[in-house]
Amino acid sequence: ADLFSAGYLATAPGGHGTEYGLAIPTLTRPGEAQAWVDARIAEGSDFVKIVLEDVSPYGYTIPTLDRATVAALVEAAHRRGKLAVVHISSEDGAKEAIEAGADGLVHIFTDRPPEPGFAALLRQHGAFVTPTLTVVESSTGTPSGKALAHDPRIAPYLRESEVASLRRSFPRSRLDFRNALATVRRLAEAGVPILAGTDAPNPGTTHGASLHRELELLVAAGLSPTAALTAATATPAR
């Protein structure tokens, strides 16, 4: 198995990614972007992950990077020959990331149905999306992986801690998971590359096993079973 990592994520002081009790290098302005990216590559990062997340879809706000700093980070990554992906949870954030030149989006939004031109925008920019439907479903209050804990093909390989995680979810919210499914369907129809991922080990997920739920949800969103399998194999490789 190969492991490719972004290492530290690019985020603002007090932003998403700083809440886990670890001291991480943050940045606040475009002029800091190249040095920040260079430091990550020196540490061994294979690509750059940028956080564009004020958590407003969840009813409150935290600091996040501004548009100019996101664009500078993307440029800095490309200058060093690295992909730049952006964490988002809103359609506005997704569009801002793509317009800044991001190569891909991590997660998909539930705050509203996709606008008619959203998929075309990504197609035009040649971007890919890792929607992580498993954790997105969990973020709306449904324990996405609960059924995996009872699946006889999977359950024998799960530890108790993994079963407990699969049965959990985030608190129920006003967000509508159907918006995420509709968006993935539009993206697939437009020919936007979809990558399978789970965001484990967040509530409702666990490493490895949750990929089976992710493939199931990709099919529920409109991908064929073959296309879902490709999202977990050839497309990430490409």
Tab-separated table of C-alpha atoms in Angstrom:
chain	number	residue	atom	x	y	z
A	1	ALA	CA	0.000	0.000	0.000
A	2	ASP	CA	1.098	3.558	-0.700
A	3	LEU	CA	0.351	6.528	1.528
A	4	PHE	CA	0.261	10.017	0.058
A	5	SER	CA	-0.277	12.903	2.471
A	6	ALA	CA	-0.690	16.661	2.445
A	7	GLY	CA	0.821	16.834	5.927
A	8	TYR	CA	-0.371	19.983	7.670
A	9	LEU	CA	-3.362	21.695	6.084
A	10	ALA	CA	-3.327	25.380	5.199
A	11	THR	CA	-5.679	27.219	7.516
A	12	ALA	CA	-6.131	30.502	9.352
A	13	PRO	CA	-5.340	31.006	13.044
A	14	GLY	CA	-8.323	29.584	14.935
A	15	GLY	CA	-9.621	28.040	11.726
A	16	HIS	CA	-10.715	24.496	10.946
A	17	GLY	CA	-7.836	22.136	11.638
A	18	THR	CA	-6.619	24.002	14.718
A	19	GLU	CA	-9.208	22.452	17.057
A	20	TYR	CA	-7.526	19.104	17.644
A	21	GLY	CA	-5.031	20.109	20.313
A	22	LEU	CA	-1.987	20.135	18.032
A	23	ALA	CA	0.098	23.207	17.293
A	24	ILE	CA	0.040	23.681	13.520
A	25	PRO	CA	1.565	26.341	11.227
A	26	THR	CA	-1.146	28.777	10.091
A	27	LEU	CA	-1.063	31.761	7.768
A	28	THR	CA	-2.980	34.998	7.366
A	29	ARG	CA	-1.987	36.691	4.089
A	30	PRO	CA	-0.964	35.925	0.501
A	31	GLY	CA	2.650	36.905	1.063
A	32	GLU	CA	3.123	33.948	3.417
A	33	ALA	CA	1.865	31.346	0.951
A	34	GLN	CA	5.064	30.343	-0.865
A	35	ALA	CA	7.120	29.915	2.307
A	36	TRP	CA	4.287	27.910	3.868
A	37	VAL	CA	4.048	25.588	0.866
A	38	ASP	CA	7.829	25.243	0.603
A	39	ALA	CA	7.977	24.201	4.265
A	40	ARG	CA	5.355	21.492	3.714
A	41	ILE	CA	7.187	20.089	0.708
A	42	ALA	CA	10.432	20.069	2.687
A	43	GLU	CA	8.621	17.955	5.306
A	44	GLY	CA	7.583	15.450	2.624
A	45	SER	CA	4.071	16.542	1.693
A	46	ASP	CA	2.899	15.060	-1.605
A	47	PHE	CA	0.238	17.695	-2.288
A	48	VAL	CA	-1.254	20.773	-0.623
A	49	LYS	CA	-4.606	20.840	1.179
A	50	ILE	CA	-6.207	24.220	1.795
A	51	VAL	CA	-9.100	24.901	4.181
A	52	LEU	CA	-11.858	27.223	2.978
A	53	GLU	CA	-14.315	26.694	5.804
A	54	ASP	CA	-16.101	29.172	8.066
A	55	VAL	CA	-18.637	26.468	9.181
A	56	SER	CA	-21.514	28.887	8.486
A	57	PRO	CA	-23.692	26.042	7.084
A	58	TYR	CA	-23.674	24.634	10.630
A	59	GLY	CA	-25.035	27.785	12.240
A	60	TYR	CA	-21.952	29.595	13.535
A	61	THR	CA	-18.674	30.922	12.134
A	62	ILE	CA	-14.923	30.533	12.652
A	63	PRO	CA	-11.982	32.234	10.929
A	64	THR	CA	-10.952	31.046	7.482
A	65	LEU	CA	-8.510	32.033	4.766
A	66	ASP	CA	-9.478	34.899	2.474
A	67	ARG	CA	-9.824	34.590	-1.294
A	68	ALA	CA	-6.442	36.151	-2.059
A	69	THR	CA	-4.574	33.827	0.304
A	70	VAL	CA	-6.314	30.749	-1.119
A	71	ALA	CA	-5.315	31.824	-4.630
A	72	ALA	CA	-1.734	32.462	-3.514
A	73	LEU	CA	-1.526	29.005	-1.936
A	74	VAL	CA	-2.775	27.367	-5.125
A	75	GLU	CA	-0.215	29.291	-7.162
A	76	ALA	CA	2.548	28.385	-4.716
A	77	ALA	CA	1.669	24.694	-4.916
A	78	HIS	CA	1.576	24.756	-8.710
A	79	ARG	CA	4.902	26.581	-8.786
A	80	ARG	CA	6.383	23.561	-7.025
A	81	GLY	CA	4.558	21.060	-9.237
A	82	LYS	CA	2.063	19.948	-6.562
A	83	LEU	CA	-1.697	19.493	-6.678
A	84	ALA	CA	-3.752	21.870	-4.560
A	85	VAL	CA	-7.043	20.592	-3.122
A	86	VAL	CA	-9.491	22.619	-1.064
A	87	HIS	CA	-11.738	21.553	1.831
A	88	ILE	CA	-15.213	23.079	1.448
A	89	SER	CA	-18.715	22.614	2.895
A	90	SER	CA	-20.703	25.241	0.968
A	91	GLU	CA	-21.391	25.855	-2.714
A	92	ASP	CA	-20.044	29.399	-2.441
A	93	GLY	CA	-16.819	28.031	-0.979
A	94	ALA	CA	-16.605	25.409	-3.716
A	95	LYS	CA	-16.961	27.995	-6.472
A	96	GLU	CA	-14.431	30.282	-4.811
A	97	ALA	CA	-11.915	27.435	-4.619
A	98	ILE	CA	-12.333	26.485	-8.270
A	99	GLU	CA	-12.097	30.095	-9.405
A	100	ALA	CA	-8.852	30.335	-7.418
A	101	GLY	CA	-7.436	27.511	-9.557
A	102	ALA	CA	-7.825	24.528	-7.204
A	103	ASP	CA	-7.217	21.142	-8.779
A	104	GLY	CA	-9.867	19.437	-6.696
A	105	LEU	CA	-12.476	19.769	-3.978
A	106	VAL	CA	-12.558	17.690	-0.813
A	107	HIS	CA	-16.125	17.056	0.434
A	108	ILE	CA	-19.346	18.216	-1.170
A	109	PHE	CA	-21.911	20.668	0.120
A	110	THR	CA	-25.383	20.183	1.576
A	111	ASP	CA	-26.320	23.806	2.187
A	112	ARG	CA	-28.396	24.037	-1.013
A	113	PRO	CA	-29.094	22.196	-4.270
A	114	PRO	CA	-26.421	22.754	-6.908
A	115	GLU	CA	-26.837	25.775	-9.157
A	116	PRO	CA	-27.351	24.880	-12.837
A	117	GLY	CA	-23.855	26.001	-13.850
A	118	PHE	CA	-21.905	24.453	-10.981
A	119	ALA	CA	-20.917	21.198	-12.679
A	120	ALA	CA	-20.010	23.035	-15.896
A	121	LEU	CA	-17.711	25.333	-13.915
A	122	LEU	CA	-15.736	22.375	-12.562
A	123	ARG	CA	-15.641	20.701	-15.948
A	124	GLN	CA	-14.357	23.914	-17.528
A	125	HIS	CA	-11.545	24.141	-14.973
A	126	GLY	CA	-10.642	20.449	-15.200
A	127	ALA	CA	-11.174	19.924	-11.470
A	128	PHE	CA	-11.936	16.668	-9.665
A	129	VAL	CA	-14.090	16.103	-6.576
A	130	THR	CA	-13.739	13.744	-3.611
A	131	PRO	CA	-17.264	14.135	-2.192
A	132	THR	CA	-16.812	11.942	0.946
A	133	LEU	CA	-20.552	11.247	0.980
A	134	THR	CA	-20.116	8.953	3.983
A	135	VAL	CA	-19.048	11.719	6.336
A	136	VAL	CA	-21.350	14.246	4.695
A	137	GLU	CA	-24.318	11.974	5.423
A	138	SER	CA	-23.082	11.634	9.000
A	139	SER	CA	-22.819	15.437	9.261
A	140	THR	CA	-26.570	15.676	8.683
A	141	GLY	CA	-27.271	13.432	11.681
A	142	THR	CA	-27.428	9.956	10.089
A	143	PRO	CA	-24.829	7.361	11.197
A	144	SER	CA	-23.761	6.527	7.667
A	145	GLY	CA	-21.802	3.382	8.486
A	146	LYS	CA	-24.224	1.790	10.947
A	147	ALA	CA	-25.257	-1.023	8.586
A	148	LEU	CA	-21.621	-1.999	7.977
A	149	ALA	CA	-21.316	-3.128	11.585
A	150	HIS	CA	-23.962	-5.788	10.891
A	151	ASP	CA	-22.827	-6.844	7.429
A	152	PRO	CA	-21.536	-10.436	7.686
A	153	ARG	CA	-18.995	-9.728	4.944
A	154	ILE	CA	-17.419	-6.890	6.947
A	155	ALA	CA	-18.320	-7.248	10.639
A	156	PRO	CA	-15.794	-10.045	11.418
A	157	TYR	CA	-12.948	-7.695	10.532
A	158	LEU	CA	-14.029	-4.754	12.694
A	159	ARG	CA	-12.691	-3.875	16.132
A	160	GLU	CA	-15.116	-2.748	18.842
A	161	SER	CA	-13.861	0.828	18.551
A	162	GLU	CA	-14.556	0.787	14.809
A	163	VAL	CA	-18.079	-0.534	15.337
A	164	ALA	CA	-18.691	2.223	17.864
A	165	SER	CA	-17.503	4.867	15.398
A	166	LEU	CA	-19.701	3.513	12.614
A	167	ARG	CA	-22.768	3.790	14.850
A	168	ARG	CA	-22.132	7.452	15.659
A	169	SER	CA	-23.025	10.629	13.785
A	170	PHE	CA	-22.732	14.346	14.185
A	171	PRO	CA	-25.727	16.100	15.791
A	172	ARG	CA	-28.777	16.291	13.543
A	173	SER	CA	-28.839	19.540	11.573
A	174	ARG	CA	-30.951	21.464	9.079
A	175	LEU	CA	-28.632	20.396	6.251
A	176	ASP	CA	-30.155	18.142	3.588
A	177	PHE	CA	-28.098	15.168	2.402
A	178	ARG	CA	-30.168	15.014	-0.778
A	179	ASN	CA	-28.392	18.189	-1.904
A	180	ALA	CA	-25.077	16.317	-1.806
A	181	LEU	CA	-26.453	13.396	-3.811
A	182	ALA	CA	-27.932	15.763	-6.400
A	183	THR	CA	-24.629	17.599	-6.752
A	184	VAL	CA	-22.621	14.414	-7.267
A	185	ARG	CA	-25.167	13.286	-9.850
A	186	ARG	CA	-24.748	16.554	-11.783
A	187	LEU	CA	-20.964	16.336	-11.572
A	188	ALA	CA	-20.920	12.774	-12.890
A	189	GLU	CA	-23.280	13.667	-15.716
A	190	ALA	CA	-20.963	16.533	-16.687
A	191	GLY	CA	-17.928	14.251	-16.763
A	192	VAL	CA	-16.223	15.710	-13.692
A	193	PRO	CA	-13.849	13.090	-12.221
A	194	ILE	CA	-15.189	11.670	-8.921
A	195	LEU	CA	-12.804	10.150	-6.364
A	196	ALA	CA	-13.965	7.834	-3.580
A	197	GLY	CA	-13.030	8.874	-0.046
A	198	THR	CA	-14.568	8.717	3.427
A	199	ASP	CA	-12.874	11.241	5.770
A	200	ALA	CA	-12.422	8.486	8.364
A	201	PRO	CA	-12.311	8.300	11.340
A	202	ASN	CA	-15.002	10.938	11.833
A	203	PRO	CA	-18.309	9.827	13.420
A	204	GLY	CA	-20.113	7.333	11.187
A	205	THR	CA	-16.900	6.191	9.510
A	206	THR	CA	-13.864	4.004	9.997
A	207	HIS	CA	-10.787	3.416	7.875
A	208	GLY	CA	-11.166	0.807	5.146
A	209	ALA	CA	-14.653	-0.525	5.820
A	210	SER	CA	-16.341	2.815	5.162
A	211	LEU	CA	-15.185	2.753	1.566
A	212	HIS	CA	-17.881	0.118	0.939
A	213	ARG	CA	-20.525	2.570	2.155
A	214	GLU	CA	-18.975	5.325	0.032
A	215	LEU	CA	-19.279	3.199	-3.111
A	216	GLU	CA	-22.902	2.428	-2.216
A	217	LEU	CA	-23.654	6.140	-1.845
A	218	LEU	CA	-21.940	6.984	-5.129
A	219	VAL	CA	-24.284	4.509	-6.831
A	220	ALA	CA	-27.218	6.073	-4.963
A	221	ALA	CA	-26.097	9.420	-6.410
A	222	GLY	CA	-26.365	8.056	-9.932
A	223	LEU	CA	-22.985	6.503	-10.752
A	224	SER	CA	-23.003	3.021	-12.230
A	225	PRO	CA	-21.371	0.311	-10.082
A	226	THR	CA	-18.469	0.265	-12.550
A	227	ALA	CA	-18.068	4.048	-12.315
A	228	ALA	CA	-18.132	3.833	-8.506
A	229	LEU	CA	-15.393	1.186	-8.538
A	230	THR	CA	-13.392	3.347	-10.944
A	231	ALA	CA	-13.750	6.246	-8.480
A	232	ALA	CA	-11.876	4.094	-5.948
A	233	THR	CA	-9.204	2.727	-8.305
A	234	ALA	CA	-8.223	4.108	-11.711
A	235	THR	CA	-9.446	7.682	-11.261
A	236	PRO	CA	-7.409	8.407	-8.092
A	237	ALA	CA	-4.385	6.801	-9.745
A	238	ARG	CA	-4.796	9.006	-12.787
